[in-house]
Amino acid sequence: MSKIHSLISDLDLDLDLLKNIKDRKVDQKHFYTSDEASDIFLKTTENPNPRIQEQRDSRNFFKFYEDNIGNKSRETALISLGCGDASLDKKILTELSENKYNFVYIGVDSSRSMLEKARENLSKCKFEQVYICSDIGAHNFKSELSAFLGIYSCRVFAFLGGTIGNIMPTNIVDTLINMISKDDYLWVDVVSRDGTDEASDFKLFKVATEYLSDPNEIAFWFNPLKRLGVPFKNGELTVEMLKENSFGALRFKFGFKFYKKTPIEFRGEKITILPEEDIELFNIRVYDSEKFIAFFLEHNFTLMAKLEGESYGQFLFQKKK
Amino acid sequence: MPEEQDLKNIIAKLKPAEQKMAAAALDYAMEMHCGQLRKSGEPFINHIFIVALNLWQQFKDVDLMIAGLAHDVVEDCDDVPMKEIYERFGSKIGFIVDAVTKKKEDFEKKKGRFKDKIERLLWAGMQNVRVLLLKIVDRRHNISTIEFLGENKQVRMTFETQAIFEPLKEVLKFDKAKSVQQAENNLQSFLNRSKISTPKQFKEYLYGNYFQKLDEYLYDEIYKDSDKVVWEIESASLFEKLTTNKEFCHNAEILSLWTNGDDFKGKFILKRGFILSGRNAKMQVATYRK
């Protein structure tokens, strides 16, 4: 079985979580970084809402790859950023393999337990696999990942399954433009807005509101706080929809609002959270495709191809030459 | 302008004494507003014709129509003192015009000081409901041509309309009132029912109709910086309805929506004029933006 290369230690993760709590804002990697966390996450994917299921079913990643990147003779590194348990990647990887594409799969995720599941998921596949436990938000992400990727002449950095929607796109775009070469590809798959009118946005807000009463989602979002010993009865989950106009996103910010004074002790430190304080937990972004593309163009990328469905968009970028 | 001819036809059918004064008011208004233009570029007198005609069509009241013809003379013409209106048209019509005119020195000298122009207007309206009827019709026409104003002014004007004139219309049952007497009865019955005896109480009631936690201080702050106010609505169903309202979507910008599954807060700014309507429609200031 392929080895998991870890660029991130458990202690680093705990200290990062501690800092996050002090800042009242939990980074998304902390929702996946334990065996229990990844199991809780996978439960949320068992019965997705119809909109999410439809997106999953309707996107044809293999066709997009074949039409726009496909080159069977050249060895290509397909780097899946935020690969999770690779269940979404498995289909396209299998098709690439069956169609004799020459590629190496590099799954990158900040959660070691998710990578374990990915490795298990793809254990019977014949193509070469590398797993890297690293966080795109970390200061050393570029230098450490580059050490692994330097040997491949053709590299495709992929964000599949809407994972880019959980991270601040400014972070991604600035990290990647400094990391990729002119022949590399950036392949981004996003959940897109039904329209940019207020009524369509309100419909999405209602979908997000439904998550607040879904026990699996509640367990997923609350898990980092549960890990720190915060009783759920000390507050309530909330969602706020905000507009991020510079890249055309609607951001659904899930948070926990405290009713009670809550002391936390973790890694030898004490933190006190007071009533009325909020902790930002998890973000989901849904994009206006046109503005999303314009945002990447402004950051020195060139759009090579796009494929848009009713509620998703796949975009392929290269660095401006 | 067809309204001019309509007014002339109406005036021609009045009793001789009324006819004489109404014709004089029409001539006076035409003379005083001659050459003036509205922001839309049309002659200012058109606004006067429309206000006077609308008042007559709904209330069939000569004093009110004459006041409508004279209502902007002091405010919008140079060097016309209010006493000229009193002298030309008598104290009853003079009082109505005086009450709806922003130049307030004469009025205040005679009637005492008021906390602000709204209390002054409401006090006068409690003496003679025609003051309120004229102001509502005047505002209705100004709102109908609001797109010619600057965006900040639009927001300010619709805020004032929302805070004062929309609830005032409801108090007077304005849309159904067919005579001054009916409007007067509606007003008095409301004042008695609500135990309102001062213009201050009246104003506070009106403020509370569409706004939460709106007081005099906040009203003045909002009036000064209407375009910087971040508004909040706490009814999800009302907000959802607004998202399908073309006028709202054009004139407002939604900033955020929040919920804990039960409570709701929708925040927005008004970029241009917009009047909220409907039962349980209430908004409040969330914050100000720079």
Coordinates of C-alpha atoms in Angstrom, one line a residue:
Chain A
M1 CA 0.0 0.0 0.0
S2 CA 1.2 3.5 -0.7
K3 CA 2.7 5.5 2.1
I4 CA 1.2 8.6 3.6
H5 CA 3.8 11.4 3.7
S6 CA 2.9 13.6 6.6
L7 CA 4.0 17.2 6.5
I8 CA 1.9 18.1 9.6
S9 CA 2.2 16.7 13.1
D10 CA -0.6 16.0 15.6
L11 CA 0.9 18.5 18.0
D12 CA 0.9 21.2 15.3
L13 CA -2.7 20.5 14.6
D14 CA -3.7 20.8 18.3
L15 CA -1.8 24.0 18.7
D16 CA -3.4 25.3 15.6
L17 CA -6.8 24.4 16.9
L18 CA -6.0 26.1 20.2
K19 CA -5.0 29.3 18.3
N20 CA -8.2 29.0 16.2
I21 CA -10.3 28.9 19.4
K22 CA -8.5 32.0 20.7
D23 CA -9.3 33.7 17.4
R24 CA -12.9 32.4 17.5
K25 CA -12.5 30.9 14.1
V26 CA -11.9 27.2 13.4
D27 CA -10.0 26.3 10.3
Q28 CA -11.7 23.7 8.1
K29 CA -9.0 21.1 8.5
H30 CA -10.0 20.6 12.1
F31 CA -13.3 19.1 11.0
Y32 CA -11.5 16.1 9.5
T33 CA -8.4 15.5 11.5
S34 CA -9.2 12.4 13.6
D35 CA -10.7 9.0 13.0
E36 CA -13.9 10.0 14.7
A37 CA -14.0 13.3 12.6
S38 CA -13.7 11.5 9.3
D39 CA -16.4 9.0 10.2
I40 CA -18.6 11.9 11.2
F41 CA -17.9 13.6 7.9
L42 CA -18.6 10.5 5.9
K43 CA -22.0 10.2 7.6
T44 CA -22.9 13.6 6.2
T45 CA -22.3 12.3 2.7
E46 CA -24.5 9.3 3.0
N47 CA -27.7 11.1 2.3
P48 CA -26.8 14.3 0.7
N49 CA -29.6 16.8 -0.2
P50 CA -31.0 16.4 -3.7
R51 CA -29.1 19.4 -5.0
I52 CA -25.7 18.0 -3.9
Q53 CA -26.6 14.6 -5.2
E54 CA -27.6 16.1 -8.6
Q55 CA -24.3 17.9 -8.8
R56 CA -22.4 14.8 -8.1
D57 CA -24.2 12.7 -10.6
S58 CA -24.2 15.3 -13.4
R59 CA -20.5 16.2 -13.5
N60 CA -18.4 14.2 -15.9
F61 CA -14.8 14.7 -14.8
F62 CA -13.3 12.2 -17.1
K63 CA -14.8 13.8 -20.2
F64 CA -13.6 17.2 -19.1
Y65 CA -10.1 15.8 -18.6
E66 CA -10.1 13.9 -21.9
D67 CA -11.3 16.9 -23.9
N68 CA -9.0 19.5 -22.3
I69 CA -6.0 17.9 -20.7
G70 CA -5.8 14.4 -22.1
N71 CA -2.4 13.3 -23.4
K72 CA -1.9 9.6 -23.0
S73 CA 1.8 9.5 -23.7
R74 CA 3.0 12.0 -21.2
E75 CA 3.2 11.0 -17.6
T76 CA 0.9 13.3 -15.6
A77 CA 0.7 14.0 -11.9
L78 CA -2.9 14.4 -11.0
I79 CA -2.7 16.3 -7.6
S80 CA -6.1 16.2 -5.9
L81 CA -6.1 19.0 -3.4
G82 CA -8.4 18.3 -0.5
C83 CA -9.0 14.8 -1.8
G84 CA -10.7 13.6 1.4
D85 CA -11.5 9.9 1.2
A86 CA -11.1 10.0 -2.6
S87 CA -14.5 8.6 -3.2
L88 CA -15.2 11.3 -5.7
D89 CA -11.8 10.9 -7.4
K90 CA -12.2 7.1 -7.7
K91 CA -14.5 7.3 -10.7
I92 CA -12.4 9.5 -12.8
L93 CA -9.2 7.7 -11.8
T94 CA -10.7 4.4 -12.8
E95 CA -11.7 5.8 -16.1
L96 CA -8.3 7.3 -16.8
S97 CA -6.7 4.0 -15.9
E98 CA -9.1 2.0 -18.1
N99 CA -8.4 4.4 -21.0
K100 CA -4.6 3.8 -20.7
Y101 CA -3.7 7.3 -19.5
N102 CA -0.2 7.5 -18.0
F103 CA -0.7 9.2 -14.6
V104 CA 0.2 9.3 -11.0
Y105 CA -2.4 10.1 -8.4
I106 CA -1.3 12.4 -5.6
G107 CA -3.9 12.8 -2.9
V108 CA -3.4 15.8 -0.7
D109 CA -5.4 16.4 2.4
S110 CA -4.9 17.9 5.9
S111 CA -6.5 14.9 7.5
R112 CA -4.5 11.8 8.0
S113 CA -7.5 9.8 8.8
M114 CA -9.2 10.9 5.5
L115 CA -6.1 9.9 3.6
E116 CA -6.2 6.5 5.3
K117 CA -9.7 6.1 4.0
A118 CA -8.6 7.3 0.5
R119 CA -5.8 4.7 0.5
E120 CA -8.2 2.0 1.5
N121 CA -10.7 3.2 -1.1
L122 CA -8.1 3.0 -3.9
S123 CA -6.2 0.0 -2.6
K124 CA -7.3 -2.3 -5.5
C125 CA -6.4 0.3 -8.2
K126 CA -3.3 -0.4 -10.2
F127 CA -2.1 3.1 -10.9
E128 CA 0.6 4.7 -8.8
Q129 CA -0.6 6.6 -5.7
V130 CA 1.1 9.0 -3.4
Y131 CA -0.6 10.5 -0.3
I132 CA 0.5 13.7 1.3
C133 CA -0.9 15.0 4.6
S134 CA -0.6 18.8 4.3
D135 CA -2.6 21.9 4.7
I136 CA -2.8 24.4 1.8
G137 CA -3.2 27.2 4.4
A138 CA 0.1 26.3 6.0
H139 CA 3.1 28.6 5.5
N140 CA 5.3 25.7 4.3
F141 CA 2.8 24.1 2.0
K142 CA 4.5 25.4 -1.2
S143 CA 8.0 24.5 -0.3
E144 CA 7.2 21.0 1.1
L145 CA 4.8 20.0 -1.6
S146 CA 7.1 21.2 -4.3
A147 CA 9.7 18.8 -3.1
F148 CA 7.3 15.9 -3.9
L149 CA 6.1 17.3 -7.2
G150 CA 9.4 18.4 -8.8
I151 CA 9.9 15.2 -10.6
Y152 CA 6.7 15.4 -12.7
S153 CA 6.9 17.3 -16.0
C154 CA 3.1 17.6 -16.4
R155 CA 1.1 18.4 -13.3
V156 CA -2.6 19.0 -12.9
F157 CA -3.6 20.6 -9.6
A158 CA -7.3 19.7 -9.1
F159 CA -9.9 20.9 -6.7
L160 CA -12.8 18.5 -7.3
G161 CA -16.1 18.1 -5.5
G162 CA -16.5 21.8 -4.6
T163 CA -13.7 21.6 -1.9
I164 CA -12.5 25.0 -3.0
G165 CA -15.7 26.3 -1.6
N166 CA -14.6 25.6 2.0
I167 CA -11.4 27.6 1.7
M168 CA -10.8 31.3 1.3
P169 CA -10.1 31.5 -2.5
T170 CA -7.6 34.4 -2.0
N171 CA -5.4 32.0 -0.1
I172 CA -5.6 29.4 -2.8
V173 CA -5.1 31.6 -5.8
D174 CA -2.0 33.3 -4.3
T175 CA -0.5 30.1 -3.1
L176 CA -1.0 28.3 -6.4
I177 CA 0.2 31.1 -8.7
N178 CA 3.5 31.0 -6.8
M179 CA 3.6 27.3 -7.0
I180 CA 2.7 26.2 -10.5
S181 CA 4.7 26.3 -13.6
K182 CA 3.6 27.5 -17.0
D183 CA 2.8 24.0 -18.3
D184 CA 0.8 23.0 -15.2
Y185 CA -2.9 23.0 -15.1
L186 CA -5.3 24.2 -12.4
W187 CA -8.6 22.3 -12.6
V188 CA -11.3 23.7 -10.4
D189 CA -14.8 22.4 -9.8
V190 CA -17.2 24.7 -8.0
V191 CA -20.8 24.7 -6.9
S192 CA -22.4 27.6 -8.7
R193 CA -25.2 29.9 -7.9
D194 CA -28.5 29.4 -9.6
G195 CA -28.6 33.0 -10.5
T196 CA -27.3 36.2 -9.0
D197 CA -30.7 37.6 -8.2
E198 CA -31.9 37.9 -4.6
A199 CA -34.6 35.3 -4.8
S200 CA -32.2 32.6 -6.0
D201 CA -29.8 33.5 -3.2
F202 CA -32.6 33.3 -0.7
K203 CA -33.4 29.8 -1.9
L204 CA -29.8 28.7 -1.2
F205 CA -30.1 30.3 2.2
K206 CA -33.1 28.1 2.9
V207 CA -31.1 25.1 1.9
A208 CA -28.3 26.1 4.3
T209 CA -30.9 26.7 7.0
E210 CA -32.1 23.1 6.6
Y211 CA -28.6 21.9 7.6
L212 CA -29.1 23.3 11.0
S213 CA -31.7 20.7 11.8
D214 CA -29.7 17.8 10.2
P215 CA -28.2 15.7 13.0
N216 CA -25.3 14.5 10.8
E217 CA -24.4 18.0 9.9
I218 CA -24.7 19.2 13.5
A219 CA -22.4 16.4 14.6
F220 CA -19.9 17.3 11.9
W221 CA -19.8 21.1 12.5
F222 CA -19.8 20.8 16.3
N223 CA -17.1 18.1 16.4
P224 CA -14.0 20.4 16.9
L225 CA -15.8 22.0 19.9
K226 CA -16.9 18.7 21.2
R227 CA -13.3 17.5 21.1
L228 CA -12.5 20.5 23.4
G229 CA -15.2 19.5 25.8
V230 CA -17.7 22.2 24.9
P231 CA -21.3 21.1 25.8
F232 CA -23.7 21.6 22.9
K233 CA -26.3 23.0 25.3
N234 CA -24.0 26.0 26.0
G235 CA -25.0 27.6 22.7
E236 CA -26.6 27.1 19.3
L237 CA -25.6 26.6 15.7
T238 CA -26.2 29.5 13.4
V239 CA -25.7 30.2 9.7
E240 CA -25.1 33.5 8.0
M241 CA -25.1 34.2 4.3
L242 CA -22.6 36.8 3.2
K243 CA -21.7 38.1 -0.2
E244 CA -18.0 38.1 -1.2
N245 CA -18.3 40.3 -4.3
S246 CA -14.7 40.3 -5.4
F247 CA -14.9 36.7 -6.4
G248 CA -18.6 36.4 -6.8
A249 CA -19.3 34.1 -3.9
L250 CA -22.1 33.6 -1.5
R251 CA -20.5 32.4 1.7
F252 CA -22.5 30.4 4.2
K253 CA -20.8 30.8 7.5
F254 CA -21.8 28.2 10.0
G255 CA -21.0 29.2 13.6
F256 CA -21.7 28.4 17.2
K257 CA -23.2 31.2 19.4
F258 CA -22.6 30.7 23.1
Y259 CA -25.4 31.3 25.7
K260 CA -23.2 30.4 28.7
K261 CA -19.8 31.1 30.0
T262 CA -17.7 28.2 28.9
P263 CA -14.2 27.3 30.1
I264 CA -12.0 25.2 27.9
E265 CA -8.8 23.4 28.9
F266 CA -6.7 22.0 26.1
R267 CA -3.1 21.1 25.8
G268 CA -2.4 22.7 29.1
E269 CA -4.0 26.0 28.3
K270 CA -7.2 27.6 29.6
I271 CA -9.6 29.6 27.4
T272 CA -12.8 31.2 28.5
I273 CA -15.7 31.9 26.1
L274 CA -18.4 34.3 27.3
P275 CA -22.1 34.4 26.5
E276 CA -23.0 36.1 23.2
E277 CA -19.6 35.2 21.7
D278 CA -19.5 33.4 18.3
I279 CA -17.1 30.9 17.0
E280 CA -16.9 30.6 13.3
L281 CA -17.0 27.0 12.3
F282 CA -17.3 26.1 8.7
N283 CA -17.7 27.9 5.4
I284 CA -19.4 26.8 2.2
R285 CA -19.1 29.0 -0.9
V286 CA -21.3 29.0 -3.9
Y287 CA -20.0 30.9 -6.9
D288 CA -21.1 33.2 -9.7
S289 CA -19.0 31.5 -12.5
E290 CA -18.3 34.7 -14.4
K291 CA -16.9 36.5 -11.4
F292 CA -15.0 33.4 -10.2
I293 CA -13.3 33.2 -13.6
A294 CA -12.5 37.0 -13.6
F295 CA -11.0 36.6 -10.2
F296 CA -8.5 34.0 -11.5
L297 CA -7.8 36.0 -14.6
E298 CA -6.9 39.0 -12.4
H299 CA -4.4 36.8 -10.6
N300 CA -2.5 36.0 -13.8
F301 CA -4.2 32.8 -14.8
T302 CA -5.6 32.1 -18.3
L303 CA -8.8 30.3 -18.7
M304 CA -8.2 27.2 -21.0
A305 CA -11.6 25.5 -20.8
K306 CA -14.9 25.6 -19.0
L307 CA -17.9 23.3 -18.6
E308 CA -20.9 24.7 -16.8
G309 CA -23.9 22.8 -15.6
E310 CA -27.0 24.1 -13.8
S311 CA -25.4 24.2 -10.4
Y312 CA -21.7 23.5 -11.0
G313 CA -18.9 24.7 -13.1
Q314 CA -15.6 23.1 -14.1
F315 CA -12.8 25.5 -15.1
L316 CA -9.3 24.8 -16.3
F317 CA -6.6 27.4 -15.9
Q318 CA -3.0 27.8 -16.7
K319 CA -0.5 30.4 -15.6
K320 CA -0.5 33.4 -18.0
K321 CA 2.5 33.0 -20.3
Chain B
M1 CA -51.2 70.0 -19.7
P2 CA -54.6 68.3 -19.4
E3 CA -54.7 68.8 -15.6
E4 CA -54.8 72.6 -16.2
Q5 CA -57.9 72.4 -18.3
D6 CA -59.5 69.9 -15.9
L7 CA -58.9 72.4 -13.1
K8 CA -60.4 75.2 -15.1
N9 CA -63.5 73.1 -15.9
I10 CA -63.9 72.2 -12.2
I11 CA -63.5 75.8 -11.2
A12 CA -66.0 77.0 -13.8
K13 CA -68.7 74.8 -12.0
L14 CA -68.1 76.2 -8.5
K15 CA -70.3 78.6 -6.7
P16 CA -69.4 82.2 -7.6
A17 CA -67.5 83.1 -4.4
E18 CA -65.6 79.9 -4.5
Q19 CA -65.0 80.2 -8.2
K20 CA -63.5 83.6 -7.8
M21 CA -61.0 82.5 -5.2
A22 CA -60.1 79.3 -6.9
A23 CA -59.6 81.0 -10.2
A24 CA -57.4 83.6 -8.5
A25 CA -55.4 80.8 -6.8
L26 CA -54.9 79.1 -10.2
D27 CA -53.7 82.3 -11.8
Y28 CA -51.5 83.1 -8.8
A29 CA -49.8 79.7 -8.8
M30 CA -49.2 79.9 -12.6
E31 CA -47.7 83.4 -12.2
M32 CA -45.5 82.5 -9.2
H33 CA -44.2 79.2 -10.6
C34 CA -43.8 80.5 -14.2
G35 CA -40.5 79.4 -15.6
Q36 CA -39.7 77.1 -12.8
L37 CA -38.7 73.5 -13.7
R38 CA -38.8 70.3 -11.7
K39 CA -35.7 68.0 -11.5
S40 CA -37.4 66.0 -14.2
G41 CA -37.2 69.0 -16.6
E42 CA -40.9 69.4 -16.8
P43 CA -42.6 72.8 -15.7
F44 CA -42.9 73.0 -11.9
I45 CA -46.6 74.1 -12.3
N46 CA -47.4 70.6 -13.5
H47 CA -46.8 69.3 -10.0
I48 CA -49.1 72.0 -8.6
F49 CA -51.9 71.1 -11.1
I50 CA -51.7 67.4 -10.3
V51 CA -51.7 67.9 -6.5
A52 CA -54.7 70.3 -6.7
L53 CA -56.6 68.1 -9.1
N54 CA -56.0 64.9 -7.1
L55 CA -57.2 66.6 -4.0
W56 CA -60.4 67.8 -5.7
Q57 CA -61.0 64.4 -7.3
Q58 CA -60.8 62.6 -4.0
F59 CA -62.2 65.0 -1.5
K60 CA -64.3 67.6 -3.5
D61 CA -63.2 70.3 -1.1
V62 CA -62.6 73.8 -2.4
D63 CA -60.3 75.0 0.4
L64 CA -58.2 72.0 0.0
M65 CA -57.9 72.4 -3.7
I66 CA -57.0 76.1 -3.3
A67 CA -54.4 75.2 -0.6
G68 CA -53.1 72.7 -3.1
L69 CA -52.6 75.4 -5.7
A70 CA -50.8 77.6 -3.3
H71 CA -48.9 75.0 -1.3
D72 CA -45.4 75.6 -2.8
V73 CA -45.5 79.3 -3.4
V74 CA -43.8 80.4 -0.2
E75 CA -41.4 77.5 -0.2
D76 CA -40.3 77.6 -3.8
C77 CA -40.6 81.2 -4.8
D78 CA -38.2 83.9 -3.7
D79 CA -39.4 86.7 -1.3
V80 CA -42.9 85.6 -0.9
P81 CA -43.9 86.0 2.8
M82 CA -46.4 83.6 4.3
K83 CA -48.6 86.6 5.3
E84 CA -49.3 87.1 1.6
I85 CA -51.0 83.8 1.5
Y86 CA -53.1 84.6 4.6
E87 CA -54.0 88.0 3.0
R88 CA -55.0 86.6 -0.4
F89 CA -56.8 83.4 0.7
G90 CA -57.8 84.0 4.3
S91 CA -56.8 82.3 7.6
K92 CA -58.2 78.9 6.9
I93 CA -56.3 78.3 3.7
G94 CA -53.3 80.3 5.0
F95 CA -53.1 77.9 7.9
I96 CA -53.0 74.8 5.7
V97 CA -50.3 76.3 3.4
D98 CA -48.4 77.6 6.4
A99 CA -48.4 74.2 8.0
V100 CA -47.0 72.3 5.0
T101 CA -44.4 75.0 4.2
K102 CA -40.8 74.4 5.4
K103 CA -40.2 78.1 5.9
K104 CA -41.6 78.2 9.4
E105 CA -40.8 81.5 11.0
D106 CA -44.3 83.0 10.6
F107 CA -46.1 79.9 11.8
E108 CA -43.9 79.5 14.8
K109 CA -44.3 83.1 15.8
K110 CA -48.0 82.6 16.0
K111 CA -48.4 79.0 17.2
G112 CA -45.5 78.5 19.5
R113 CA -42.4 76.3 19.1
F114 CA -42.4 72.7 18.1
K115 CA -39.7 70.1 18.7
D116 CA -39.4 69.4 15.0
K117 CA -41.1 69.9 11.7
I118 CA -43.0 66.6 12.0
E119 CA -44.6 67.5 15.3
R120 CA -45.4 70.9 13.8
L121 CA -47.1 69.2 10.9
L122 CA -49.0 66.8 13.1
W123 CA -50.1 69.5 15.5
A124 CA -51.5 71.4 12.5
G125 CA -53.1 68.2 11.1
M126 CA -54.8 67.6 14.5
Q127 CA -56.4 71.1 14.1
N128 CA -57.3 70.7 10.5
V129 CA -57.0 67.3 8.7
R130 CA -56.7 69.1 5.4
V131 CA -53.0 69.8 6.3
L132 CA -52.4 66.0 6.4
L133 CA -54.4 65.3 3.2
L134 CA -52.5 67.9 1.3
K135 CA -49.1 66.7 2.5
I136 CA -50.0 63.1 1.6
V137 CA -51.0 63.9 -1.9
D138 CA -48.0 66.2 -2.3
R139 CA -45.7 63.4 -1.2
R140 CA -47.4 60.8 -3.3
H141 CA -46.7 62.8 -6.4
N142 CA -43.1 63.6 -5.4
I143 CA -42.5 59.9 -4.8
S144 CA -43.9 59.1 -8.2
T145 CA -41.2 61.2 -9.8
I146 CA -38.4 60.2 -7.3
E147 CA -36.1 58.8 -10.0
F148 CA -35.1 62.3 -11.0
L149 CA -33.6 63.0 -7.6
G150 CA -30.1 62.0 -6.5
E151 CA -29.9 58.5 -5.0
N152 CA -29.2 59.9 -1.4
K153 CA -32.2 62.2 -1.6
Q154 CA -34.3 59.3 -2.8
V155 CA -33.4 57.2 0.2
R156 CA -34.0 60.1 2.5
M157 CA -37.4 60.9 1.0
T158 CA -38.6 57.3 1.1
F159 CA -37.4 56.9 4.7
E160 CA -39.4 60.0 5.7
T161 CA -42.4 58.7 3.8
Q162 CA -42.1 55.3 5.3
A163 CA -41.8 56.7 8.8
I164 CA -44.5 59.4 8.6
F165 CA -46.7 59.4 5.6
E166 CA -47.4 55.7 5.0
P167 CA -48.6 55.1 8.6
L168 CA -50.5 58.4 8.4
K169 CA -52.4 57.1 5.4
E170 CA -53.4 54.1 7.4
V171 CA -54.5 56.2 10.3
L172 CA -56.7 58.4 8.0
K173 CA -57.8 55.4 6.0
F174 CA -56.7 57.7 3.2
D175 CA -57.3 55.4 0.2
K176 CA -61.0 54.8 1.2
A177 CA -61.8 58.4 2.4
K178 CA -64.1 60.2 0.0
S179 CA -64.4 63.4 1.9
V180 CA -62.5 65.7 4.3
Q181 CA -65.2 64.9 6.9
Q182 CA -64.5 61.1 6.6
A183 CA -60.8 61.6 7.0
E184 CA -61.4 63.9 10.0
N185 CA -63.7 61.3 11.6
N186 CA -61.1 58.6 11.0
L187 CA -58.4 60.7 12.5
Q188 CA -60.4 61.7 15.6
S189 CA -61.6 58.2 16.2
F190 CA -58.0 57.0 16.0
L191 CA -56.7 59.7 18.4
N192 CA -59.4 58.8 20.9
R193 CA -58.9 55.1 20.6
S194 CA -55.2 55.4 21.0
K195 CA -55.4 58.0 23.7
I196 CA -53.2 60.3 21.7
S197 CA -53.5 64.0 22.6
T198 CA -50.1 65.5 21.7
P199 CA -48.2 65.7 18.4
K200 CA -45.3 64.0 20.1
Q201 CA -47.4 61.0 21.0
F202 CA -48.8 60.9 17.5
K203 CA -45.3 61.0 16.0
E204 CA -44.1 58.2 18.2
Y205 CA -47.1 56.1 17.2
L206 CA -46.3 56.7 13.5
Y207 CA -42.6 55.9 13.9
G208 CA -43.5 52.5 15.5
N209 CA -45.6 51.5 12.6
Y210 CA -42.9 50.3 10.2
F211 CA -39.8 50.7 12.4
Q212 CA -38.6 49.1 15.6
K213 CA -36.8 51.2 18.2
L214 CA -37.1 54.4 16.2
D215 CA -37.0 57.6 18.3
E216 CA -36.5 61.3 17.7
Y217 CA -32.8 61.1 18.0
L218 CA -32.4 58.1 15.7
Y219 CA -34.9 59.6 13.2
D220 CA -32.6 62.6 12.9
E221 CA -29.5 60.5 12.6
I222 CA -31.1 58.4 9.9
Y223 CA -32.5 61.4 8.1
K224 CA -29.0 62.9 7.9
D225 CA -27.3 59.7 6.7
S226 CA -30.0 57.6 5.2
D227 CA -27.8 56.0 2.6
K228 CA -25.4 54.8 5.2
V229 CA -27.9 52.9 7.3
V230 CA -27.7 49.1 7.4
W231 CA -31.3 48.0 7.8
E232 CA -32.5 44.8 9.4
I233 CA -35.7 42.9 9.1
E234 CA -36.5 40.0 11.5
S235 CA -39.3 38.3 9.5
A236 CA -38.0 35.6 7.2
S237 CA -41.2 35.3 5.3
L238 CA -41.3 39.1 4.7
F239 CA -37.7 39.1 3.6
E240 CA -38.3 36.2 1.2
K241 CA -41.2 38.1 -0.3
L242 CA -38.9 41.1 -0.8
T243 CA -36.4 39.0 -2.7
T244 CA -39.0 38.5 -5.4
N245 CA -40.0 42.2 -5.4
K246 CA -38.3 43.8 -8.5
E247 CA -38.3 47.3 -7.0
F248 CA -36.7 46.1 -3.8
C249 CA -34.0 44.1 -5.6
H250 CA -33.2 47.1 -7.8
N251 CA -33.1 49.6 -5.0
A252 CA -31.6 47.6 -2.2
E253 CA -28.5 45.6 -1.7
I254 CA -28.7 42.6 0.6
L255 CA -25.7 42.3 2.8
S256 CA -26.3 39.2 4.9
L257 CA -28.9 36.8 6.1
W258 CA -28.7 35.1 9.5
T259 CA -30.6 32.4 11.3
N260 CA -30.3 29.9 14.2
G261 CA -33.1 27.9 12.7
D262 CA -35.8 29.9 14.5
D263 CA -34.9 33.6 14.5
F264 CA -33.9 35.5 11.4
K265 CA -32.1 38.7 10.6
G266 CA -31.8 40.0 7.0
K267 CA -29.6 43.0 6.6
F268 CA -29.6 45.4 3.7
I269 CA -28.8 48.9 2.6
L270 CA -31.0 51.1 0.4
K271 CA -29.2 52.4 -2.6
R272 CA -32.2 54.3 -3.9
G273 CA -35.7 55.0 -2.7
F274 CA -37.9 52.2 -1.6
I275 CA -41.0 52.0 0.5
L276 CA -41.8 48.8 2.4
S277 CA -45.4 47.9 2.7
G278 CA -47.5 45.0 4.0
R279 CA -48.7 43.8 7.3
N280 CA -46.1 43.1 9.9
A281 CA -43.5 44.9 7.8
K282 CA -41.1 46.3 10.2
M283 CA -37.5 47.3 9.9
Q284 CA -34.8 48.6 12.2
V285 CA -31.4 50.0 12.1
A286 CA -28.7 47.3 12.4
T287 CA -25.7 49.5 12.1
Y288 CA -24.2 52.3 10.0
R289 CA -21.6 51.7 7.3
K290 CA -18.9 54.1 6.5

